[in-house]
Amino acid sequence: VNEQYSHICVPLVQVREDSVEGNRDCVYNLFPHCKYEAASQNSTTKTLLIIAYSVIIIISLFGNIVVCHVVIKNKKMHSVTSLFIINLAVADLMITLLNTPFTLARFVNSTWVFGKTMCHVSRFTQYCSVHVSVLTLVAIALDRHQIVMHPMRQRISMFRGMIGIVVIWVMASCFSLPHAIYQKLLKVRMVCLPSFPQPSDVFWKYLDLATFFLLYLLPLSIISIAYIIVAKKLWMRNAIGDVTLAQYVAHRQRKKMTLKMLMLVVAVFAICWFPLNCYVILVSSQAINTNNAIYFTFHWFAMSSTCYNPFIYCWLNGSFRTELKSLSCPDQVNSGILGQGVSC
C-alpha cells in the first residue's frame, strides 16, 4: 500500500466490500469520477458542510445541556417523564458528540485518524445513541398512556424509571453490536468498512430492514397508537373527584399542553430520520446507487433532530422559558414562578 494512503472510515451505507475488491482504484463511488483525495474535494462544499454541521453541534450542545440543567434544578419537574426527557437529551448529546463530528471529519480530511479501535467504537455509539432516542420516546408514550388512561393507579416510581432506562440502554446496545462487530480495516487505502458474513449483501439488506422495522416503524407505531388513545381520552374525559370547574379546566389544559409537547417531539424525530432511513434501505437493497450529495443532505437533516427538542420544551413549557431567563438574568427572575409552567 502506498504511503500516501491513510485510514478511512466510511458510513455504513456508502461502501461494500465487494466493490473494493472489484475496483481498488475507486474505494467507494461517492465523489464524481471516483476522486477521493482531500485535494480533489470541492473546498466550497467542505466549507458549507463544516458550517452546517457546526451549527448543529453548537445548538444541540447548548440546548440539551440546558434541558438537563432545568429538569435537574427544578424539583417540581422531577418525575419519571422528566427522567426520560433527560435520557433523551443525553442520547441527543451522544449523537452530537459521537456521530456528527466523525462524519464531518471523515469527509473533510478524507482520512480516518482515530485508529482501529475507534472505528468499531464510533460505529457502535452512532447506532446506540439513535436507538436509545427512539426507545426512550416509546417509554415516554407508554408512561403518558398509563397516567391518562389509569389516573387512579400509582405512577411508575423513579426507581422503576431508572430500571427502564437501563433496559433501554441494554436493548440499544444489543441492537448496535452487529454494526460494531462486523467492521474491519482493509489494506486498500486502509479502509474501515463493514464486513458482514457471507452472503454479505443479503446480511446487510436484512440487518438494515430489521433495524428500520424494529427500531423505527414499530416504535413509531406504538407511540402513535398510545398518543391517539391518550388524546381521545384526554379531550373527552369529564371531571372526576372533588375539584372545582376552574381546577379541572386548568389541570386538563396542562395535560393537553404536555401531550402536545411530547407528540411534537415524536413528530420531529420521525420526520428528521425518515429520509435517511429510506436512503439506507434503498442503498442496502441495491435499488439505488450511493450519492454523496443526497447522503449528506439526509444525514444533516437527521442530525438536526438533536437541536429541536430544547426549543419545543421552551415553547410549550413555562418552566424552561423561566429557567432560561434566570440563566441570563438571575437577579431579575423570581424563583417563585418556576412552578407556573407545564408540568411533566
CSV table of C-alpha atoms in Angstrom, one decimal:
chain,number,residue,atom,x,y,z
A,1,VAL,CA,0.0,0.0,0.0
A,2,ASN,CA,1.3,3.4,-1.0
A,3,GLU,CA,2.4,5.6,2.0
A,4,GLN,CA,0.0,8.4,0.8
A,5,TYR,CA,-2.9,6.2,1.7
A,6,SER,CA,-4.4,6.7,5.1
A,7,HIS,CA,-7.0,5.2,7.3
A,8,ILE,CA,-10.5,5.9,6.0
A,9,CYS,CA,-13.7,5.2,7.9
A,10,VAL,CA,-16.8,5.3,5.7
A,11,PRO,CA,-20.5,5.3,6.6
A,12,LEU,CA,-22.4,2.0,6.6
A,13,VAL,CA,-24.5,2.8,3.6
A,14,GLN,CA,-21.7,4.1,1.4
A,15,VAL,CA,-19.4,1.1,0.7
A,16,ARG,CA,-19.4,-2.6,0.1
A,17,GLU,CA,-16.5,-5.0,0.5
A,18,ASP,CA,-17.1,-6.5,-3.0
A,19,SER,CA,-16.9,-3.0,-4.6
A,20,VAL,CA,-13.4,-2.6,-3.0
A,21,GLU,CA,-12.3,-6.0,-4.3
A,22,GLY,CA,-13.7,-5.2,-7.8
A,23,ASN,CA,-12.2,-1.8,-8.2
A,24,ARG,CA,-9.2,-1.0,-6.0
A,25,ASP,CA,-8.7,2.4,-7.6
A,26,CYS,CA,-12.1,3.6,-6.5
A,27,VAL,CA,-12.8,2.6,-2.9
A,28,TYR,CA,-16.4,3.9,-2.9
A,29,ASN,CA,-18.3,5.7,-5.5
A,30,LEU,CA,-19.3,8.8,-3.7
A,31,PHE,CA,-17.4,11.6,-5.4
A,32,PRO,CA,-17.5,12.4,-9.1
A,33,HIS,CA,-15.1,10.5,-11.3
A,34,CYS,CA,-14.0,8.5,-8.2
A,35,LYS,CA,-11.8,11.3,-6.9
A,36,TYR,CA,-11.1,10.6,-3.3
A,37,GLU,CA,-8.0,12.5,-2.2
A,38,ALA,CA,-8.7,15.5,0.0
A,39,ALA,CA,-7.3,17.9,-2.6
A,40,SER,CA,-9.9,16.7,-5.1
A,41,GLN,CA,-12.9,17.6,-2.9
A,42,ASN,CA,-14.6,20.9,-3.5
A,43,SER,CA,-13.4,23.5,-0.9
A,44,THR,CA,-16.8,25.3,-1.1
A,45,THR,CA,-18.6,22.1,-0.3
A,46,LYS,CA,-16.3,21.3,2.6
A,47,THR,CA,-16.8,24.8,4.0
A,48,LEU,CA,-20.6,24.6,3.7
A,49,LEU,CA,-20.6,21.2,5.4
A,50,ILE,CA,-18.3,22.5,8.2
A,51,ILE,CA,-20.6,25.4,8.8
A,52,ALA,CA,-23.8,23.4,8.6
A,53,TYR,CA,-22.6,20.6,11.0
A,54,SER,CA,-21.0,23.2,13.3
A,55,VAL,CA,-24.4,24.9,13.7
A,56,ILE,CA,-26.0,21.6,14.7
A,57,ILE,CA,-23.2,20.8,17.2
A,58,ILE,CA,-23.3,24.2,18.9
A,59,ILE,CA,-27.1,24.4,19.1
A,60,SER,CA,-27.5,20.8,20.2
A,61,LEU,CA,-24.8,21.0,22.9
A,62,PHE,CA,-26.2,24.2,24.4
A,63,GLY,CA,-29.9,23.3,24.1
A,64,ASN,CA,-29.6,19.7,25.5
A,65,ILE,CA,-27.3,20.8,28.4
A,66,VAL,CA,-29.8,23.5,29.3
A,67,VAL,CA,-32.6,20.8,29.2
A,68,CYS,CA,-30.7,18.6,31.7
A,69,HIS,CA,-29.9,21.6,33.9
A,70,VAL,CA,-33.5,22.8,34.0
A,71,VAL,CA,-35.0,19.4,34.8
A,72,ILE,CA,-32.4,18.6,37.4
A,73,LYS,CA,-32.5,22.0,39.1
A,74,ASN,CA,-36.3,22.4,39.2
A,75,LYS,CA,-37.6,20.0,41.8
A,76,LYS,CA,-41.2,20.5,40.7
A,77,MET,CA,-40.3,18.8,37.4
A,78,HIS,CA,-38.9,15.7,39.0
A,79,SER,CA,-40.9,12.8,37.6
A,80,VAL,CA,-40.5,9.7,35.5
A,81,THR,CA,-41.4,11.6,32.4
A,82,SER,CA,-38.7,14.2,33.2
A,83,LEU,CA,-36.3,11.3,33.8
A,84,PHE,CA,-37.0,10.0,30.3
A,85,ILE,CA,-36.6,13.6,28.9
A,86,ILE,CA,-33.1,13.8,30.4
A,87,ASN,CA,-32.3,10.4,28.9
A,88,LEU,CA,-33.5,11.7,25.5
A,89,ALA,CA,-31.3,14.8,25.9
A,90,VAL,CA,-28.3,12.6,26.8
A,91,ALA,CA,-28.9,10.4,23.8
A,92,ASP,CA,-29.0,13.6,21.6
A,93,LEU,CA,-25.7,14.7,23.2
A,94,MET,CA,-24.2,11.4,22.3
A,95,ILE,CA,-25.4,11.8,18.7
A,96,THR,CA,-23.9,15.3,18.6
A,97,LEU,CA,-20.5,14.3,20.0
A,98,LEU,CA,-20.0,10.8,18.6
A,99,ASN,CA,-21.9,10.8,15.3
A,100,THR,CA,-21.8,14.2,13.7
A,101,PRO,CA,-18.1,15.1,14.2
A,102,PHE,CA,-16.9,11.7,12.9
A,103,THR,CA,-19.0,12.0,9.7
A,104,LEU,CA,-17.7,15.6,9.2
A,105,ALA,CA,-14.1,14.7,9.9
A,106,ARG,CA,-14.1,11.7,7.6
A,107,PHE,CA,-15.4,13.8,4.7
A,108,VAL,CA,-13.3,16.9,5.2
A,109,ASN,CA,-10.0,15.1,5.8
A,110,SER,CA,-10.7,12.1,3.6
A,111,THR,CA,-8.9,10.0,6.3
A,112,TRP,CA,-9.7,8.1,9.4
A,113,VAL,CA,-7.3,9.5,12.0
A,114,PHE,CA,-8.9,7.9,15.1
A,115,GLY,CA,-7.5,4.4,14.9
A,116,LYS,CA,-8.8,0.9,14.5
A,117,THR,CA,-10.5,0.8,18.0
A,118,MET,CA,-12.5,3.9,17.4
A,119,CYS,CA,-13.6,2.6,14.0
A,120,HIS,CA,-15.6,0.0,16.0
A,121,VAL,CA,-16.5,2.2,18.9
A,122,SER,CA,-17.7,5.1,16.8
A,123,ARG,CA,-20.0,2.8,14.7
A,124,PHE,CA,-21.4,1.3,17.9
A,125,THR,CA,-22.1,4.7,19.6
A,126,GLN,CA,-23.6,6.1,16.5
A,127,TYR,CA,-26.2,3.4,16.2
A,128,CYS,CA,-26.7,3.0,20.0
A,129,SER,CA,-27.5,6.7,20.6
A,130,VAL,CA,-30.2,6.8,17.9
A,131,HIS,CA,-31.7,3.5,19.2
A,132,VAL,CA,-31.8,5.0,22.7
A,133,SER,CA,-33.7,8.0,21.4
A,134,VAL,CA,-36.4,6.0,19.8
A,135,LEU,CA,-36.8,3.6,22.7
A,136,THR,CA,-37.0,6.5,25.1
A,137,LEU,CA,-39.8,8.0,23.1
A,138,VAL,CA,-41.6,4.8,23.3
A,139,ALA,CA,-41.2,4.7,27.1
A,140,ILE,CA,-42.5,8.3,27.4
A,141,ALA,CA,-45.5,7.4,25.3
A,142,LEU,CA,-46.3,4.4,27.4
A,143,ASP,CA,-45.9,6.4,30.6
A,144,ARG,CA,-48.3,9.1,29.4
A,145,HIS,CA,-50.7,6.4,28.4
A,146,GLN,CA,-50.6,4.9,31.9
A,147,ILE,CA,-51.1,8.3,33.5
A,148,VAL,CA,-54.1,9.4,31.4
A,149,MET,CA,-55.9,6.0,31.0
A,150,HIS,CA,-55.4,4.9,34.5
A,151,PRO,CA,-55.2,8.1,36.7
A,152,MET,CA,-56.1,6.2,39.9
A,153,ARG,CA,-53.2,3.8,39.6
A,154,GLN,CA,-49.9,4.6,41.3
A,155,ARG,CA,-47.4,6.2,38.9
A,156,ILE,CA,-44.2,4.5,38.0
A,157,SER,CA,-41.7,5.2,40.7
A,158,MET,CA,-38.4,6.9,40.0
A,159,PHE,CA,-36.6,3.7,40.8
A,160,ARG,CA,-38.6,1.8,38.2
A,161,GLY,CA,-38.0,4.6,35.8
A,162,MET,CA,-34.2,4.2,36.3
A,163,ILE,CA,-34.6,0.4,35.7
A,164,GLY,CA,-36.4,1.3,32.5
A,165,ILE,CA,-33.6,3.5,31.3
A,166,VAL,CA,-31.1,0.7,32.0
A,167,VAL,CA,-33.2,-1.7,30.0
A,168,ILE,CA,-33.4,0.9,27.1
A,169,TRP,CA,-29.6,1.2,27.0
A,170,VAL,CA,-29.1,-2.6,27.1
A,171,MET,CA,-31.5,-3.1,24.3
A,172,ALA,CA,-30.0,-0.3,22.2
A,173,SER,CA,-26.5,-1.8,22.8
A,174,CYS,CA,-27.6,-5.2,21.7
A,175,PHE,CA,-29.2,-3.9,18.5
A,176,SER,CA,-26.0,-1.9,17.8
A,177,LEU,CA,-23.5,-4.7,18.3
A,178,PRO,CA,-23.6,-6.1,14.8
A,179,HIS,CA,-22.6,-2.8,13.3
A,180,ALA,CA,-19.6,-2.6,15.7
A,181,ILE,CA,-18.5,-6.3,15.4
A,182,TYR,CA,-18.6,-6.6,11.6
A,183,GLN,CA,-16.1,-3.8,10.9
A,184,LYS,CA,-12.5,-4.3,9.7
A,185,LEU,CA,-9.6,-2.4,8.1
A,186,LEU,CA,-8.9,-3.4,4.5
A,187,LYS,CA,-5.4,-2.5,3.2
A,188,VAL,CA,-6.8,-0.8,0.2
A,189,ARG,CA,-6.1,2.8,1.3
A,190,MET,CA,-6.7,1.3,4.8
A,191,VAL,CA,-10.4,1.5,4.5
A,192,CYS,CA,-12.5,0.8,7.6
A,193,LEU,CA,-15.8,-0.7,6.4
A,194,PRO,CA,-18.5,-3.2,7.3
A,195,SER,CA,-17.5,-6.9,6.7
A,196,PHE,CA,-20.6,-9.0,7.2
A,197,PRO,CA,-20.9,-12.8,7.0
A,198,GLN,CA,-21.5,-14.2,3.5
A,199,PRO,CA,-23.6,-13.6,1.6
A,200,SER,CA,-22.8,-10.1,2.8
A,201,ASP,CA,-25.3,-8.3,0.6
A,202,VAL,CA,-28.2,-10.4,2.0
A,203,PHE,CA,-27.0,-10.0,5.6
A,204,TRP,CA,-26.6,-6.2,5.1
A,205,LYS,CA,-30.0,-5.9,3.5
A,206,TYR,CA,-31.9,-7.8,6.2
A,207,LEU,CA,-30.0,-6.1,9.0
A,208,ASP,CA,-31.0,-2.7,7.7
A,209,LEU,CA,-34.6,-3.9,7.1
A,210,ALA,CA,-34.7,-5.3,10.7
A,211,THR,CA,-33.4,-2.0,12.1
A,212,PHE,CA,-35.8,0.0,10.1
A,213,PHE,CA,-38.9,-2.0,11.1
A,214,LEU,CA,-37.9,-2.8,14.7
A,215,LEU,CA,-36.3,0.5,15.7
A,216,TYR,CA,-38.2,3.0,13.5
A,217,LEU,CA,-41.6,1.8,12.2
A,218,LEU,CA,-42.6,-0.4,15.1
A,219,PRO,CA,-41.7,2.1,17.9
A,220,LEU,CA,-43.4,5.0,16.0
A,221,SER,CA,-46.5,2.8,15.5
A,222,ILE,CA,-46.6,2.0,19.2
A,223,ILE,CA,-46.1,5.7,20.1
A,224,SER,CA,-48.8,6.8,17.6
A,225,ILE,CA,-51.4,4.4,18.9
A,226,ALA,CA,-50.6,5.3,22.5
A,227,TYR,CA,-50.9,9.0,21.9
A,228,ILE,CA,-54.1,8.7,19.9
A,229,ILE,CA,-55.7,6.8,22.7
A,230,VAL,CA,-54.4,9.3,25.3
A,231,ALA,CA,-55.5,12.3,23.2
A,232,LYS,CA,-59.0,10.8,22.7
A,233,LYS,CA,-59.4,10.1,26.4
A,234,LEU,CA,-57.9,13.5,27.5
A,235,TRP,CA,-60.1,15.5,25.2
A,236,MET,CA,-63.3,13.7,26.1
A,237,ARG,CA,-62.9,12.9,29.8
A,238,ASN,CA,-65.2,14.6,32.2
A,239,ALA,CA,-64.1,15.9,35.6
A,240,ILE,CA,-63.8,13.4,38.4
A,241,GLY,CA,-63.4,13.7,42.1
A,242,ASP,CA,-63.9,16.7,44.3
A,243,VAL,CA,-62.5,19.5,42.2
A,244,THR,CA,-63.9,22.9,41.0
A,245,LEU,CA,-64.5,23.6,37.4
A,246,ALA,CA,-61.6,26.0,37.3
A,247,GLN,CA,-59.2,23.4,38.8
A,248,TYR,CA,-60.4,20.8,36.3
A,249,VAL,CA,-60.0,23.1,33.3
A,250,ALA,CA,-56.5,24.2,34.4
A,251,HIS,CA,-55.4,20.6,35.1
A,252,ARG,CA,-56.8,19.3,31.8
A,253,GLN,CA,-55.1,22.3,29.9
A,254,ARG,CA,-51.7,21.4,31.5
A,255,LYS,CA,-52.1,17.7,30.5
A,256,LYS,CA,-53.1,18.7,26.9
A,257,MET,CA,-50.1,21.1,26.6
A,258,THR,CA,-47.8,18.4,27.9
A,259,LEU,CA,-49.2,15.9,25.4
A,260,LYS,CA,-48.8,18.4,22.5
A,261,MET,CA,-45.2,18.9,23.5
A,262,LEU,CA,-44.4,15.2,23.6
A,263,MET,CA,-46.3,14.5,20.4
A,264,LEU,CA,-44.4,17.3,18.6
A,265,VAL,CA,-41.1,15.8,19.9
A,266,VAL,CA,-42.0,12.4,18.3
A,267,ALA,CA,-43.2,14.0,15.1
A,268,VAL,CA,-39.9,15.9,14.7
A,269,PHE,CA,-37.9,12.8,15.3
A,270,ALA,CA,-39.9,10.8,12.8
A,271,ILE,CA,-39.7,13.4,10.1
A,272,CYS,CA,-36.0,14.1,10.5
A,273,TRP,CA,-34.9,10.4,10.4
A,274,PHE,CA,-37.4,9.2,7.7
A,275,PRO,CA,-35.3,10.3,4.6
A,276,LEU,CA,-32.0,8.8,5.9
A,277,ASN,CA,-33.7,5.6,6.9
A,278,CYS,CA,-35.3,5.2,3.5
A,279,TYR,CA,-32.0,6.0,1.8
A,280,VAL,CA,-30.2,3.3,3.8
A,281,ILE,CA,-32.9,0.8,2.9
A,282,LEU,CA,-32.7,1.6,-0.8
A,283,VAL,CA,-28.9,1.5,-0.9
A,284,SER,CA,-28.6,-1.7,1.1
A,285,SER,CA,-31.2,-3.3,-1.2
A,286,GLN,CA,-29.3,-2.0,-4.2
A,287,ALA,CA,-32.4,-0.3,-5.5
A,288,ILE,CA,-30.3,2.9,-6.0
A,289,ASN,CA,-26.7,3.9,-6.2
A,290,THR,CA,-25.0,5.9,-3.4
A,291,ASN,CA,-25.0,9.6,-3.9
A,292,ASN,CA,-22.7,11.9,-1.8
A,293,ALA,CA,-25.0,15.0,-2.0
A,294,ILE,CA,-28.1,13.1,-1.1
A,295,TYR,CA,-26.4,11.2,1.8
A,296,PHE,CA,-25.0,14.3,3.4
A,297,THR,CA,-28.3,16.2,3.0
A,298,PHE,CA,-30.3,13.4,4.6
A,299,HIS,CA,-27.6,12.9,7.3
A,300,TRP,CA,-27.5,16.6,8.2
A,301,PHE,CA,-31.3,16.6,8.4
A,302,ALA,CA,-31.3,13.6,10.7
A,303,MET,CA,-28.5,15.0,12.9
A,304,SER,CA,-30.5,18.3,13.2
A,305,SER,CA,-33.2,16.4,15.2
A,306,THR,CA,-30.9,16.8,18.2
A,307,CYS,CA,-31.4,20.6,18.1
A,308,TYR,CA,-35.2,20.9,18.1
A,309,ASN,CA,-36.3,19.4,21.4
A,310,PRO,CA,-35.0,22.2,23.6
A,311,PHE,CA,-36.9,24.8,21.5
A,312,ILE,CA,-40.0,22.7,21.8
A,313,TYR,CA,-39.7,22.5,25.5
A,314,CYS,CA,-39.1,26.2,25.8
A,315,TRP,CA,-42.1,26.9,23.5
A,316,LEU,CA,-44.6,24.7,25.3
A,317,ASN,CA,-43.2,24.6,28.9
A,318,GLY,CA,-43.1,27.8,31.0
A,319,SER,CA,-40.5,26.3,33.4
A,320,PHE,CA,-37.9,26.0,30.7
A,321,ARG,CA,-38.6,29.6,29.5
A,322,THR,CA,-38.3,30.9,33.0
A,323,GLU,CA,-35.1,29.0,33.7
A,324,LEU,CA,-33.5,30.3,30.5
A,325,LYS,CA,-34.3,33.8,31.7
A,326,SER,CA,-32.8,33.0,35.1
A,327,LEU,CA,-29.6,31.8,33.4
A,328,SER,CA,-29.2,35.1,31.6
A,329,CYS,CA,-30.7,37.5,34.2
A,330,PRO,CA,-30.7,35.6,37.5
A,331,ASP,CA,-31.4,38.7,39.6
A,332,GLN,CA,-34.5,39.6,37.7
A,333,VAL,CA,-36.2,36.3,37.9
A,334,ASN,CA,-38.4,35.5,40.9
A,335,SER,CA,-37.8,31.9,41.9
A,336,GLY,CA,-41.4,31.5,42.8
A,337,ILE,CA,-42.5,31.4,39.1
A,338,LEU,CA,-40.6,28.3,38.3
A,339,GLY,CA,-43.6,26.2,39.1
A,340,GLN,CA,-46.0,28.0,36.8
A,341,GLY,CA,-45.1,26.1,33.6
A,342,VAL,CA,-46.5,22.9,32.2
A,343,SER,CA,-45.8,20.0,34.5
A,344,CYS,CA,-44.3,16.8,33.1
